[in-house]
């Protein structure tokens, strides 16, 4: 799930070779045009059947899976693919959200109700809104050893430059999921709009 390749390009500055894999061929095409480096390659492919040649299996120093597990039904299958790709002694780094961990202060009851309805809709669509809290267990189940975890928390306060963007992102999520949110019957239009 390398998306448009921003993180892949950033890693490529410090690596001999980087391969970004994304399931959407149009996004891959954009990444190829946007990020051109001799040590950076983008391929279209499925995380559950990585498009790797036999001579690439077990050869990667690092496999990075970022914000993908929350939207994959077969998380074990994805991690099995990551285990096949990484070399002995290599690293698998996972980063994902725990949508239940979002907290606002001061608390906004109408937002909490809308966010809980969003989480229910997200999960009902086959996603995993708490994938982020289960990363260590998923790696352990996949057979990874020498596990380490670090919880990253992002905080923003009113008046900071990133505040408006954070609020806009939350609004965009709720707007994108509006119809599925209503299907949960946990909030009505008035509550969501508030």
Tab-separated table of C-alpha atoms in Angstrom:
chain	number	residue	atom	x	y	z
A	1	UNK	CA	0.000	0.000	0.000
A	2	UNK	CA	2.696	2.522	-0.928
A	3	UNK	CA	0.120	4.881	-2.395
A	4	UNK	CA	1.618	7.768	-4.315
A	5	UNK	CA	5.115	6.873	-3.112
A	6	UNK	CA	6.016	9.751	-0.787
A	7	UNK	CA	7.325	7.479	1.973
A	8	UNK	CA	9.010	5.135	-0.524
A	9	UNK	CA	10.853	8.106	-2.025
A	10	UNK	CA	11.907	9.303	1.432
A	11	UNK	CA	13.264	5.850	2.287
A	12	UNK	CA	15.073	5.663	-1.067
A	13	UNK	CA	17.263	8.607	-0.029
A	14	UNK	CA	18.839	6.298	2.588
A	15	UNK	CA	18.608	2.883	0.880
A	16	UNK	CA	20.301	1.004	-1.939
A	17	UNK	CA	16.984	-0.123	-3.420
A	18	UNK	CA	13.321	0.478	-2.597
A	19	UNK	CA	10.310	-1.304	-4.025
A	20	UNK	CA	6.876	0.213	-3.445
A	21	UNK	CA	3.827	-1.977	-4.051
A	22	UNK	CA	0.341	-0.553	-4.518
A	23	UNK	CA	-2.812	-2.330	-5.718
A	24	UNK	CA	-4.153	0.583	-7.801
A	25	UNK	CA	-2.336	0.721	-11.187
A	26	UNK	CA	-3.299	4.370	-11.721
A	27	UNK	CA	-1.744	5.359	-8.415
A	28	UNK	CA	1.372	3.348	-9.330
A	29	UNK	CA	1.594	5.242	-12.640
A	30	UNK	CA	1.398	8.565	-10.785
A	31	UNK	CA	4.058	7.443	-8.285
A	32	UNK	CA	6.392	6.489	-11.135
A	33	UNK	CA	6.046	9.917	-12.726
A	34	UNK	CA	6.266	11.835	-9.449
A	35	UNK	CA	9.231	10.009	-7.901
A	36	UNK	CA	12.070	9.171	-10.240
A	37	UNK	CA	15.194	7.676	-8.764
A	38	UNK	CA	17.426	4.891	-10.064
A	39	UNK	CA	17.032	2.952	-6.812
A	40	UNK	CA	13.236	3.312	-6.598
A	41	UNK	CA	10.719	1.029	-8.303
A	42	UNK	CA	6.927	0.886	-8.088
A	43	UNK	CA	4.861	-2.172	-8.943
A	44	UNK	CA	1.145	-2.784	-9.086
A	45	UNK	CA	0.186	-5.756	-6.987
A	46	UNK	CA	-1.812	-7.246	-4.178
A	47	UNK	CA	-0.419	-7.377	-0.641
A	48	UNK	CA	-1.851	-10.894	-0.339
A	49	UNK	CA	0.127	-12.084	-3.392
A	50	UNK	CA	3.173	-9.855	-3.590
A	51	UNK	CA	4.476	-9.371	-7.133
A	52	UNK	CA	7.960	-10.617	-6.320
A	53	UNK	CA	10.253	-12.737	-8.436
A	54	UNK	CA	11.642	-15.935	-6.930
A	55	UNK	CA	15.092	-14.322	-6.648
A	56	UNK	CA	13.575	-11.483	-4.562
A	57	UNK	CA	11.902	-13.653	-1.927
A	58	UNK	CA	13.678	-13.537	1.421
A	59	UNK	CA	15.987	-10.748	0.250
A	60	UNK	CA	14.509	-7.546	1.709
A	61	UNK	CA	16.157	-5.904	4.714
A	62	UNK	CA	12.944	-4.096	5.587
A	63	UNK	CA	9.280	-4.651	4.809
A	64	UNK	CA	7.161	-1.666	5.791
A	65	UNK	CA	3.367	-2.019	5.972
A	66	UNK	CA	1.731	1.322	6.693
A	67	UNK	CA	-2.018	1.869	7.082
A	68	UNK	CA	-2.846	-1.295	5.142
A	69	UNK	CA	-3.772	-3.854	7.811
A	70	UNK	CA	-6.841	-1.846	8.834
A	71	UNK	CA	-8.337	-2.392	5.375
A	72	UNK	CA	-7.306	-5.999	4.680
A	73	UNK	CA	-9.565	-8.839	5.756
A	74	UNK	CA	-6.780	-11.429	5.666
A	75	UNK	CA	-4.232	-9.780	7.953
A	76	UNK	CA	-2.488	-13.105	8.598
A	77	UNK	CA	-2.130	-13.671	4.862
A	78	UNK	CA	-0.612	-10.236	4.382
A	79	UNK	CA	1.904	-10.818	7.166
A	80	UNK	CA	2.753	-14.237	5.741
A	81	UNK	CA	3.671	-12.426	2.515
A	82	UNK	CA	5.803	-9.952	4.484
A	83	UNK	CA	7.574	-12.859	6.202
A	84	UNK	CA	8.287	-14.439	2.787
A	85	UNK	CA	9.783	-11.188	1.513
A	86	UNK	CA	12.070	-10.275	4.422
A	87	UNK	CA	15.532	-11.804	4.763
A	88	UNK	CA	16.530	-13.724	7.905
A	89	UNK	CA	17.370	-11.055	10.471
A	90	UNK	CA	15.496	-8.403	8.497
A	91	UNK	CA	12.742	-6.212	9.871
A	92	UNK	CA	9.026	-5.930	9.380
A	93	UNK	CA	7.707	-2.555	10.462
A	94	UNK	CA	3.967	-2.087	10.863
A	95	UNK	CA	2.129	1.181	11.365
A	96	UNK	CA	-1.620	1.406	11.583
A	97	UNK	CA	-4.425	3.275	13.269
A	98	UNK	CA	-6.430	2.550	16.349
A	99	UNK	CA	-9.513	4.592	15.513
A	100	UNK	CA	-10.869	4.019	19.030
A	101	UNK	CA	-7.926	5.929	20.495
A	102	UNK	CA	-8.976	9.285	19.033
A	103	UNK	CA	-9.715	11.713	21.854
A	104	UNK	CA	-10.737	15.349	21.804
A	105	UNK	CA	-10.344	17.862	24.620
A	106	UNK	CA	-12.532	19.401	25.596
A	107	UNK	CA	-14.772	16.448	24.880
A	108	UNK	CA	-17.376	16.955	22.185
A	109	UNK	CA	-20.259	14.508	22.821
A	110	UNK	CA	-21.801	14.919	19.362
A	111	UNK	CA	-18.408	14.165	17.776
A	112	UNK	CA	-17.902	11.083	19.946
A	113	UNK	CA	-21.285	9.703	18.825
A	114	UNK	CA	-20.483	10.391	15.161
A	115	UNK	CA	-16.980	8.882	15.469
A	116	UNK	CA	-18.315	5.736	17.141
A	117	UNK	CA	-20.866	5.377	14.318
A	118	UNK	CA	-18.045	5.827	11.781
A	119	UNK	CA	-16.021	3.080	13.510
A	120	UNK	CA	-19.035	0.755	13.406
A	121	UNK	CA	-19.517	1.486	9.690
A	122	UNK	CA	-15.779	1.044	9.013
A	123	UNK	CA	-15.800	-2.369	10.709
A	124	UNK	CA	-19.085	-3.392	9.038
A	125	UNK	CA	-17.393	-2.753	5.669
A	126	UNK	CA	-14.831	-5.462	6.501
A	127	UNK	CA	-12.164	-3.191	7.938
A	128	UNK	CA	-10.502	-3.284	11.354
A	129	UNK	CA	-10.769	0.000	13.238
A	130	UNK	CA	-8.449	-1.218	16.011
A	131	UNK	CA	-5.747	-2.867	13.877
A	132	UNK	CA	-3.171	-0.501	15.346
A	133	UNK	CA	-3.471	-1.916	18.838
A	134	UNK	CA	-3.043	-5.492	17.603
A	135	UNK	CA	0.179	-5.113	15.584
A	136	UNK	CA	2.489	-6.932	18.011
A	137	UNK	CA	0.061	-9.840	18.360
A	138	UNK	CA	-0.304	-10.073	14.570
A	139	UNK	CA	3.477	-10.185	14.104
A	140	UNK	CA	3.810	-12.796	16.842
A	141	UNK	CA	1.109	-14.942	15.204
A	142	UNK	CA	2.975	-14.632	11.883
A	143	UNK	CA	6.095	-16.120	13.485
A	144	UNK	CA	8.139	-12.954	13.897
A	145	UNK	CA	10.623	-12.916	16.768
A	146	UNK	CA	12.383	-10.195	18.768
A	147	UNK	CA	9.302	-7.983	18.744
A	148	UNK	CA	9.414	-4.312	19.666
A	149	UNK	CA	6.556	-1.852	19.827
A	150	UNK	CA	6.328	1.884	20.004
A	151	UNK	CA	3.043	3.701	20.247
A	152	UNK	CA	2.969	6.898	18.254
A	153	UNK	CA	0.558	9.570	19.284
A	154	UNK	CA	-0.257	12.582	17.210
A	155	UNK	CA	-1.531	15.619	19.051
A	156	UNK	CA	-2.621	18.964	17.735
A	157	UNK	CA	-4.092	21.972	19.503
A	158	UNK	CA	-6.194	24.878	18.332
A	159	UNK	CA	-3.947	27.646	17.064
A	160	UNK	CA	-1.243	25.304	15.745
A	161	UNK	CA	-0.666	25.301	11.989
A	162	UNK	CA	-1.732	21.630	11.680
A	163	UNK	CA	-5.025	22.124	13.547
A	164	UNK	CA	-7.149	23.201	10.579
A	165	UNK	CA	-5.813	20.321	8.482
A	166	UNK	CA	-6.616	17.821	11.259
A	167	UNK	CA	-10.173	19.125	11.583
A	168	UNK	CA	-10.574	19.092	7.792
A	169	UNK	CA	-9.385	15.474	7.696
A	170	UNK	CA	-11.919	14.418	10.346
A	171	UNK	CA	-14.694	16.212	8.462
A	172	UNK	CA	-13.638	14.540	5.212
A	173	UNK	CA	-13.701	11.081	6.817
A	174	UNK	CA	-17.192	11.635	8.220
A	175	UNK	CA	-18.407	13.029	4.876
A	176	UNK	CA	-16.927	10.110	2.911
A	177	UNK	CA	-18.561	7.589	5.245
A	178	UNK	CA	-21.865	9.486	5.637
A	179	UNK	CA	-24.136	6.866	4.024
A	180	UNK	CA	-22.553	3.867	5.806
A	181	UNK	CA	-22.663	5.823	9.071
A	182	UNK	CA	-26.420	6.318	8.691
A	183	UNK	CA	-26.795	2.610	7.954
A	184	UNK	CA	-25.524	1.864	11.476
A	185	UNK	CA	-28.532	3.756	12.917
A	186	UNK	CA	-26.255	4.993	15.704
A	187	UNK	CA	-26.642	8.671	14.712
A	188	UNK	CA	-29.076	10.653	12.606
A	189	UNK	CA	-28.298	13.414	10.091
A	190	UNK	CA	-28.696	16.164	12.686
A	191	UNK	CA	-26.237	14.510	15.062
A	192	UNK	CA	-23.715	13.909	12.299
A	193	UNK	CA	-23.975	17.458	10.988
A	194	UNK	CA	-23.553	18.884	14.489
